[in-house]
XYZ file of C-alpha atoms in Angstrom:
503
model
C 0.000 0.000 0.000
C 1.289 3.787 -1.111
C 2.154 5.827 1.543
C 0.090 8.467 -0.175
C -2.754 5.888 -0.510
C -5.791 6.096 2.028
C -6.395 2.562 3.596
C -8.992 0.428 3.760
C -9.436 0.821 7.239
C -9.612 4.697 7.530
C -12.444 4.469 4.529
C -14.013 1.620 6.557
C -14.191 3.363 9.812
C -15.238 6.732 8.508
C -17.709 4.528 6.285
C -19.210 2.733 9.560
C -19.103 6.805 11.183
C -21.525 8.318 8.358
C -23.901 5.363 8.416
C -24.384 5.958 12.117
C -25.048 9.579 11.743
C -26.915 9.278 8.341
C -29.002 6.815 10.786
C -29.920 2.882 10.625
C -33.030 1.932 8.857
C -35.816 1.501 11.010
C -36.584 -1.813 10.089
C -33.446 -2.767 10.780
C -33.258 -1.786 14.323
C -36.620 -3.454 14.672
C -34.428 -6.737 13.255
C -31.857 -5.991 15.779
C -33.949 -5.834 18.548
C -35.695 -8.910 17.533
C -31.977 -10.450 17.145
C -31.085 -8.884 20.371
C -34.168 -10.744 21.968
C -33.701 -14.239 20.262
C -29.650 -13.936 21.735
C -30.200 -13.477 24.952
C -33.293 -16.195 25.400
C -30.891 -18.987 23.776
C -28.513 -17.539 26.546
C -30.704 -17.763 29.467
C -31.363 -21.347 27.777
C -27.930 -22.171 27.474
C -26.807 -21.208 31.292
C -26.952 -24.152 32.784
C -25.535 -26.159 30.797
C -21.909 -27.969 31.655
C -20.290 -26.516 29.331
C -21.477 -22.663 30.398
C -20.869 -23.418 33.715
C -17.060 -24.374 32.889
C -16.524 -21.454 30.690
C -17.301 -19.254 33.610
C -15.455 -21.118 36.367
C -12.425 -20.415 33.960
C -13.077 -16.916 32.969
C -13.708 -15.871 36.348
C -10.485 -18.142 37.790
C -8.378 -15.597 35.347
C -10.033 -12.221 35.498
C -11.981 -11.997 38.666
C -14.974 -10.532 39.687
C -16.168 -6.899 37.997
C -18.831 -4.746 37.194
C -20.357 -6.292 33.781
C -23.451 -8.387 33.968
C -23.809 -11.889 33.014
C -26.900 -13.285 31.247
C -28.610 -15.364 34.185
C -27.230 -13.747 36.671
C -22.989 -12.640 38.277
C -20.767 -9.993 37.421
C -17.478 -9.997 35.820
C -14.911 -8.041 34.007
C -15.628 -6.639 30.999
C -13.487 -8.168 28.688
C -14.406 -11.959 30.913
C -17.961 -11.019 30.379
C -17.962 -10.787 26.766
C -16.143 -13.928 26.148
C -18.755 -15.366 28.592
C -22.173 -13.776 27.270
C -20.982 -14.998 23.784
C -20.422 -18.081 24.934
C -23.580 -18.855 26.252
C -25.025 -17.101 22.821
C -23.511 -20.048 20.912
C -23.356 -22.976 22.803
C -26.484 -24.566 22.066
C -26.130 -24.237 18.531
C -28.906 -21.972 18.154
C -27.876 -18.437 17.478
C -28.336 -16.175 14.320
C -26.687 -17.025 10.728
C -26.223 -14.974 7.875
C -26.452 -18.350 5.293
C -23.940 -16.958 2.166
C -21.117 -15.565 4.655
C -21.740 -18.939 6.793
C -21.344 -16.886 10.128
C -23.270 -15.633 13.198
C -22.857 -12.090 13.638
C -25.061 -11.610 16.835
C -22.712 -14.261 18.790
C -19.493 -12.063 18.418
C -20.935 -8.147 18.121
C -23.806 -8.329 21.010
C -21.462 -9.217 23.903
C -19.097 -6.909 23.199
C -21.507 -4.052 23.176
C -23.134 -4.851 25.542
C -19.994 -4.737 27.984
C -18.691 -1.408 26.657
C -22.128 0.052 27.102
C -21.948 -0.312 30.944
C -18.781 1.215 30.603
C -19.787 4.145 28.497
C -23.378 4.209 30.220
C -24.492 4.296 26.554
C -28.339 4.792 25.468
C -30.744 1.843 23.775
C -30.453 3.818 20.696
C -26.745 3.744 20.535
C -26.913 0.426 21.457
C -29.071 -1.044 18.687
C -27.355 0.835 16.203
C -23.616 -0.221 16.822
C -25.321 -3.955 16.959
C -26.737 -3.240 13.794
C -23.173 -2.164 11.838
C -21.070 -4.363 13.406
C -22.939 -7.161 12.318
C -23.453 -5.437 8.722
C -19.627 -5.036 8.708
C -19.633 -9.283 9.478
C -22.322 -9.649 6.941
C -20.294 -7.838 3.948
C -17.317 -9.378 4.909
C -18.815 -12.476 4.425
C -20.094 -11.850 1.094
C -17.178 -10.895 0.102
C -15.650 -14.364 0.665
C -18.962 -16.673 0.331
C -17.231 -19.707 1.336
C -17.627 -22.960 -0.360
C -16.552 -26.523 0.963
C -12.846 -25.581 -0.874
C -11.411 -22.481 -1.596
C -10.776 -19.249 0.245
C -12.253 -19.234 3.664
C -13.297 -22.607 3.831
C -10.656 -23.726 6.496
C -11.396 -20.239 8.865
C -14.837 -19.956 11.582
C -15.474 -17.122 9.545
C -17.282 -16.080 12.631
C -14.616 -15.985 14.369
C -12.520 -14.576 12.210
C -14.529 -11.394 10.706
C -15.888 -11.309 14.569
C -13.300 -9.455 15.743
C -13.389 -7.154 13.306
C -17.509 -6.741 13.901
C -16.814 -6.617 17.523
C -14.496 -4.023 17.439
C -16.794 -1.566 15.575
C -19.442 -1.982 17.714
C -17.589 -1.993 21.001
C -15.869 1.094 19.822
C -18.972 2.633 18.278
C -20.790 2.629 22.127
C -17.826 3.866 23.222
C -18.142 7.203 20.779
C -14.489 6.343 19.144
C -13.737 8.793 16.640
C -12.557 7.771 13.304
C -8.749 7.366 14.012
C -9.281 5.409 16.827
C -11.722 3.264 15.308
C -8.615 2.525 12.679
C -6.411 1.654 15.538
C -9.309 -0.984 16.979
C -9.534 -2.330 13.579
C -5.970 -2.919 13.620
C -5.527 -3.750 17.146
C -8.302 -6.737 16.213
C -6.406 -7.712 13.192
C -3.783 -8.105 15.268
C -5.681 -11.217 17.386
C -7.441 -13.223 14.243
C -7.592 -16.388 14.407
C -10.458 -19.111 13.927
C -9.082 -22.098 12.399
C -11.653 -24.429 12.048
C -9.782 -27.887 13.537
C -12.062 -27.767 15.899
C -15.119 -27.762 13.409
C -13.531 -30.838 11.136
C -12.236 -32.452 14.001
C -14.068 -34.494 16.318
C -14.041 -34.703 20.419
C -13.840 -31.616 21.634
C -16.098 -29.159 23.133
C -14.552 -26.328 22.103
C -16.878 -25.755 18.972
C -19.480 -24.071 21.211
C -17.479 -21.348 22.317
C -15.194 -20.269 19.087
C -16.714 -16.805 18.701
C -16.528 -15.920 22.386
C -12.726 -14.867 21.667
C -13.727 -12.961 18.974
C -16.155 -10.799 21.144
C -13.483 -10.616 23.483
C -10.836 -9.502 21.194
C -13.179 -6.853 19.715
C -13.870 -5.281 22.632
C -10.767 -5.357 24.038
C -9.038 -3.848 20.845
C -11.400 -0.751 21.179
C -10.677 -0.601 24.824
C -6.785 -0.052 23.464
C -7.690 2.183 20.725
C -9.705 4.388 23.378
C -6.913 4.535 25.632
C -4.979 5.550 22.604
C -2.797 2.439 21.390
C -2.881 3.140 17.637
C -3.051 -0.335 15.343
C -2.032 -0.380 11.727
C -4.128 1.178 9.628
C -2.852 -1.510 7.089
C -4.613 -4.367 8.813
C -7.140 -4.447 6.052
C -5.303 -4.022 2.979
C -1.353 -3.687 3.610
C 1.067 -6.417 2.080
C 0.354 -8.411 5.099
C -3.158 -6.931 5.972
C -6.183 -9.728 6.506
C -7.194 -10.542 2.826
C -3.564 -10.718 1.469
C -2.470 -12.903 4.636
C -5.673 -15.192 5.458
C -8.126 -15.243 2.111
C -5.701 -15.541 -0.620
C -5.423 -11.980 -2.586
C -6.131 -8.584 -2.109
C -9.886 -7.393 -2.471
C -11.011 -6.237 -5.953
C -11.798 -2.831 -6.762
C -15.496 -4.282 -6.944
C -15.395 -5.958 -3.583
C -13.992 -3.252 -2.111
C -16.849 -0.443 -3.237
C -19.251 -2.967 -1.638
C -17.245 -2.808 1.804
C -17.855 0.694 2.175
C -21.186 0.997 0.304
C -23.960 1.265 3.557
C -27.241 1.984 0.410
C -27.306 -2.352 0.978
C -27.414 -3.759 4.018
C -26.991 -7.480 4.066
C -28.000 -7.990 7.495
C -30.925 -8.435 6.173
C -30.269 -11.381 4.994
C -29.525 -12.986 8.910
C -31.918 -15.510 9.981
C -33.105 -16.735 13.044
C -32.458 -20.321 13.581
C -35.132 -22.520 13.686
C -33.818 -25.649 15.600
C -30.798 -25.761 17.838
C -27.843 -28.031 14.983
C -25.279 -26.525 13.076
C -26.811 -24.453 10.700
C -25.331 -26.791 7.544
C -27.175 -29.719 9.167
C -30.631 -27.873 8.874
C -31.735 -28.404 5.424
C -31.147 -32.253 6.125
C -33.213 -32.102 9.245
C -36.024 -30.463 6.472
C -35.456 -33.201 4.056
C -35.570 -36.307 7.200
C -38.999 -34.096 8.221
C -40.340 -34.804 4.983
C -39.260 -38.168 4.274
C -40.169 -39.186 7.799
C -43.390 -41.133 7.625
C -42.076 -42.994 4.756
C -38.968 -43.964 6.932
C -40.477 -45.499 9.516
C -43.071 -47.016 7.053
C -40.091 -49.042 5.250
C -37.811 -49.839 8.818
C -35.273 -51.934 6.522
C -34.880 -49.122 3.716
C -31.537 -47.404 2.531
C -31.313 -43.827 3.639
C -29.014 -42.415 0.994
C -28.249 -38.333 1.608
C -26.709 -36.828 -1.536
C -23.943 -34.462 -0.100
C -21.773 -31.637 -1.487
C -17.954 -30.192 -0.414
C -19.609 -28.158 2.081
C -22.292 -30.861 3.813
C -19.484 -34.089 3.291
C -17.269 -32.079 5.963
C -19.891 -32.367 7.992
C -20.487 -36.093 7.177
C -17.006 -37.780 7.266
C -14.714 -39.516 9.057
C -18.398 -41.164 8.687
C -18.003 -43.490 11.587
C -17.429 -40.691 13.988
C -19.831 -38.662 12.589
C -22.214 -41.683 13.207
C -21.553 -42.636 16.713
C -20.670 -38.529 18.202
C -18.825 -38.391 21.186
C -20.038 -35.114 22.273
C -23.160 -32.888 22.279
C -21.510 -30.272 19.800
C -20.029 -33.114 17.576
C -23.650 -34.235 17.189
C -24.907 -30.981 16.192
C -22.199 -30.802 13.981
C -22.878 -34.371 12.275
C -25.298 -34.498 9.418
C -25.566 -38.296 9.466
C -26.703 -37.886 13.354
C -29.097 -34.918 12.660
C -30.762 -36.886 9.665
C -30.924 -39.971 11.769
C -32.175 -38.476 15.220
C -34.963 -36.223 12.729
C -36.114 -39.244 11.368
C -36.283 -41.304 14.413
C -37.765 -38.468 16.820
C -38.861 -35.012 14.450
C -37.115 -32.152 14.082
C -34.507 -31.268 17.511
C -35.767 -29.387 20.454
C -33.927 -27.607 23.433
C -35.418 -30.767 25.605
C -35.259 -33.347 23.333
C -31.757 -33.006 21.859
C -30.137 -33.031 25.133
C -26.671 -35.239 26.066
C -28.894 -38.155 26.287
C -29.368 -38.436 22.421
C -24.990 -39.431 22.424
C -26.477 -43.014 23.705
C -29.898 -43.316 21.920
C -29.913 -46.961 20.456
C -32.550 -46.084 17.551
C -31.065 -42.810 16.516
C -27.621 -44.996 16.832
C -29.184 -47.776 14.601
C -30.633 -45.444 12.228
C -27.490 -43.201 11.890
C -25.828 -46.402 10.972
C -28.283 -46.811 7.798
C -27.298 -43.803 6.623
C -25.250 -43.725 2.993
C -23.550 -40.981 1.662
C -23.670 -39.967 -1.931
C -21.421 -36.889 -3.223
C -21.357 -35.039 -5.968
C -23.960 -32.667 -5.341
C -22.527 -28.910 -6.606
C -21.180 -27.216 -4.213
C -22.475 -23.231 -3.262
C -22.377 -20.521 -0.843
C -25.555 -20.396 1.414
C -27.404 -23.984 1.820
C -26.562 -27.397 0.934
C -29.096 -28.560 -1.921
C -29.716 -31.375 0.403
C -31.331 -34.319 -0.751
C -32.565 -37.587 0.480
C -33.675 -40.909 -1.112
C -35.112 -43.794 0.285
C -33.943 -47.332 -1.281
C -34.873 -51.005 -0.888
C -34.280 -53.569 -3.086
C -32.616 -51.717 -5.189
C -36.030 -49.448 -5.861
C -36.357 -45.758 -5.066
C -39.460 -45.246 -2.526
C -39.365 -41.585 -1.496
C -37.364 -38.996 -2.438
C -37.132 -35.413 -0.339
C -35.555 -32.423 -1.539
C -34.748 -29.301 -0.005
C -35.998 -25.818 -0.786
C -35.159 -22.965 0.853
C -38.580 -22.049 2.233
C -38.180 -25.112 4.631
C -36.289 -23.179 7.320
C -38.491 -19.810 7.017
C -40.952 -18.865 9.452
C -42.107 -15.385 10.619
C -41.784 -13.122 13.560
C -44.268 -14.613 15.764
C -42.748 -17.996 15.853
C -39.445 -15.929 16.590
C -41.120 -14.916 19.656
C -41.924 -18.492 20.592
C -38.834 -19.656 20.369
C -37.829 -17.299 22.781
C -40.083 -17.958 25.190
C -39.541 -21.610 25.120
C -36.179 -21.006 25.713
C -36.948 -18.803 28.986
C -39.341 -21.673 30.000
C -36.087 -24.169 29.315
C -33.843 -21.601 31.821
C -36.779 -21.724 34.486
C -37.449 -17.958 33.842
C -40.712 -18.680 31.567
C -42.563 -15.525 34.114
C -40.317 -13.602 32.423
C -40.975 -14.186 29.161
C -43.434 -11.326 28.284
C -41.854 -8.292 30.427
C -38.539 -9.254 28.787
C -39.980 -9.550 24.897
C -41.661 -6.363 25.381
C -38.828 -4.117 26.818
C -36.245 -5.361 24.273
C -38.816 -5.715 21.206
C -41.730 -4.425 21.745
C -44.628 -3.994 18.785
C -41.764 -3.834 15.917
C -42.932 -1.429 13.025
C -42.511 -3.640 10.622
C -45.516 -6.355 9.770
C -43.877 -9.790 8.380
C -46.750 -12.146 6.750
C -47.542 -15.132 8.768
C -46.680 -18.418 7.762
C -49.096 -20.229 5.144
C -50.578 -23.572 6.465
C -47.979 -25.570 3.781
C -44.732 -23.356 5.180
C -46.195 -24.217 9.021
C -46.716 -28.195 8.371
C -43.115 -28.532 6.808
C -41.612 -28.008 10.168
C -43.436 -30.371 11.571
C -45.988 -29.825 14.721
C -46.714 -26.397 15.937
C -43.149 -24.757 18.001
C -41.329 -27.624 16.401
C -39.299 -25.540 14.300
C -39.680 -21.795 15.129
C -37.198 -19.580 12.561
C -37.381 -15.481 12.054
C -37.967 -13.265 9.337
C -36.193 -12.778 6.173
C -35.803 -9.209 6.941
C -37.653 -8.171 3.837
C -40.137 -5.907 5.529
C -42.712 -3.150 4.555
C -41.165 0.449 5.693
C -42.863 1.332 9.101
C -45.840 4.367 8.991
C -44.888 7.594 10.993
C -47.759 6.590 13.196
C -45.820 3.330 13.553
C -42.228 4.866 14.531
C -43.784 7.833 16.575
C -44.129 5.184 19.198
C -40.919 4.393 19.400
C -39.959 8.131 21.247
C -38.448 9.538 17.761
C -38.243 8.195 14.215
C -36.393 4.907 14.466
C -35.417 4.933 17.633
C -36.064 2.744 20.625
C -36.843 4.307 24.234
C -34.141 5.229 25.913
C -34.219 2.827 29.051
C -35.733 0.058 27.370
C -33.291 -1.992 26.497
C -31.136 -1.510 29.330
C -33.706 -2.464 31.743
C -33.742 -5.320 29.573
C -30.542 -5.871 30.135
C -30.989 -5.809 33.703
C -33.199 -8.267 33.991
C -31.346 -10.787 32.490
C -28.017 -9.867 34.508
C -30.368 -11.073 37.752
C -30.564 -14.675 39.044
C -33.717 -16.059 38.382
């Protein structure tokens, strides 16, 4: 990069600076709020669970007590309660996805905001709207690389990875970082990337559930720096060694890079609310086992044969692991298991798809019918999943996905969140808590049709969000928000405060 040349990351951050003041669309903080809401119910969910109950023995071992809340209840340090909050985000599996960047932006940018707005004593508005553009600045990003099964940014938690980049513009966004500082936290981030994904191919280890939690740390922490005034490099984007050149293969095109900065899009939109709690790859496979079900158990000594593609095989092979998983998250992570356990019990609930599923001697037997069969094309975004039933050498049913499987509207949004708060033993709760952080959002989503509500099974079975493609609110509509777009100014933080207490 010319000396004389302005980088990436000053354009970036004075980019991310103008689409705060030019102001986030409203029905995008309405999607952020909903976001917000369906984040920290899977938390509460996920807070007593082994695994969030070890990541918090061993964040508080190392930092201590401090003032930050933790969802369900303790304090700790800032930067210990971002890495735990985003923990607990991701652990069950469940948390937001954008479906062409193959990442969860909600995981890595909410935590960190979160803990630098009790240290700025920020406002719901300001709030909402770093939320909203550090997870646009994760979204983009991931366009940008739309990861196959091969290729650049196939081997990275592109999560992970772009997280700290997402988490550092909205940490330092609450924290009112002007634009040269919010080029040091972008390079102060770059300087922590990491996010190999081992621990996604690999199998045995826990580990998987918490990979964005040290991007939402890192974030946060590089703004910290870049507030106190540690400058980064302002390289980190595009310098000879800067993150495209060093981790995705080649410097960004002229085209690519025009869509970085360009805020008129916002592919947030485009993030969607999980509908059952599996890696997100795994889902249209649980869509096709829904459909092909009834036939299933109709034929018990049938061929299950589940046509695969670079992406879905990772998720599918060594098969014999993948079969028999020795953890929770390797199961989630398994598309043989997911296919099996759908067809053998429905689509995966909070209660249902608990540790007890590892020894399950039907899904077991079942998982072991499965047969692989590549050569599907591989794509960004979903798996073209499909899968055929065989016996004697005859096809009997044959499911394929469509993409309309895994959408459902705002209101089952909401019941997903309040059957996680009944699942953390805070179901009371429920309705106070919706309210403060949602509220009546001003835009109306169309409910499901009776065809898109029987695919997922029976009613709360599979419970997904909005595509984000929502009418523009009325006046009337935003007027009762306190000021066009904006959310009341002690909602969300008394939101916030509710979920910091014990139940």
């Amino acid at each position: 990069m010319a000396a004389d040349t302005v980088s990436l990351s000053a354009e970036l951050a004075r980019a991310l600076l103008q689409a705060r003041h030019a102001g986030v669309p409203a029905d995008m903080r309405d999607k952020t709020r909903l976001h917000i809401a369906d984040s920290l119910g899977i938390a509460l969910a996920a807070r007593g669970s082994a695994l969030g109950r070890q990541v918090i023995d061993g964040l508080l071992a190392g930092h201590g007590a401090g003032t930050s809340g933790l969802i369900g209840g303790g304090r700790a340090a800032p930067l210990a309660a971002a890495f735990i909050n985003a923990s607990l985000i991701h652990i069950l599996d469940y948390d937001d996805i954008h479906d062409v960047g193959r990442l969860h932006p909600s995981t890595c940018v909410l935590p960190a905001a979160m803990a630098a707005a009790g240290l700025a004593d920020a406002g719901d508005a300001a709030v909402v709207d770093a939320v909203a553009l550090g997870s646009e600045l994760m979204c983009r990003l991931g366009v940008i690389c739309a990861p196959q099964g091969e290729g650049p940014g196939s081997e990275w938690f592109l999560t992970q990875l772009f997280g700290y980049l997402g988490a550092a513009a909205a940490a330092g966004l609450v924290l009112g970082l002007d634009q040269r500082q919010l080029v040091s936290a972008l390079g102060l981030a770059y300087m922590q990337l990491a996010g190999g994904k081992e621990a996604g191919f690999g199998t045995g280890a826990t580990a998987r559930g918490i990979y964005p939690a040290f991007a939402a740390q890192g974030g946060l922490q590089a703004a910290l720096l870049a507030r106190a005034g540690v400058t980064g490099p302002a390289g980190a984007m595009d310098g000879a060694a800067g993150l495209f050149r060093l981790y995705l293969a080649g410097a960004l095109s002229s085209r690519q890079r025009a869509m970085l900065l360009d805020f008129s899009a916002w592919h947030a939109r485009d993030v969607d609310i999980k509908p059952w709690p599996s890696c997100r790859l795994s889902h249209p496979y649980v869509a096709v086992a829904m459909a092909a079900r009834d036939a299933c158990l109709a034929h018990p000594e049938a061929r299950v044969r589940v046509a695969v593609n670079p992406s879905s095989g990772r998720l599918c092979r060594p098969l014999a692991q993948r079969r028999r998983p020795a953890t929770l998250q390797d199961a989630k992570y398994s598309i043989p298991f997911m296919t099996a356990y759908t067809l053998v019990h429905g689509a995966p609930t909070l209660r249902g798809f608990s540790v007890e599923v590892l020894a399950d001697e039907d899904v077991l037997r079942m998982a072991g019918r499965i047969e692989l069969e590549d050569g599907l094309p591989d794509n960004p975004g979903h798996p073209r999943a499909v899968l055929t039933l065989l016996e004697q050498g005859r096809e009997i049913s044959r499911a394929q996905f469509v993409a309309a499987d895994l959408r459902v509207d705002a209101a089952r949004a909401r019941r997903k969140f309040e059957d996680c708060l009944q699942y953390a033993g805070r179901a009371a709760q429920a309705g106070a808590l919706w309210d403060a952080i949602v509220g009546v959002p001003s835009c109306r989503c169309a409910t499901p049709s009776p065809r898109e509500d029987s695919r997922l099974g029976r009613p709360g079975a599979g419970i997904g969000a909005p595509s984000g493609r929502c009418a523009t609110p009325s006046p009337g509509e935003d007027s009762r928000l306190g000021r066009p777009g904006a959310l009341m100014q002690t909602r969300l933080q008394a939101a916030f405060d509710m979920v910091f207490k014990e139940s």
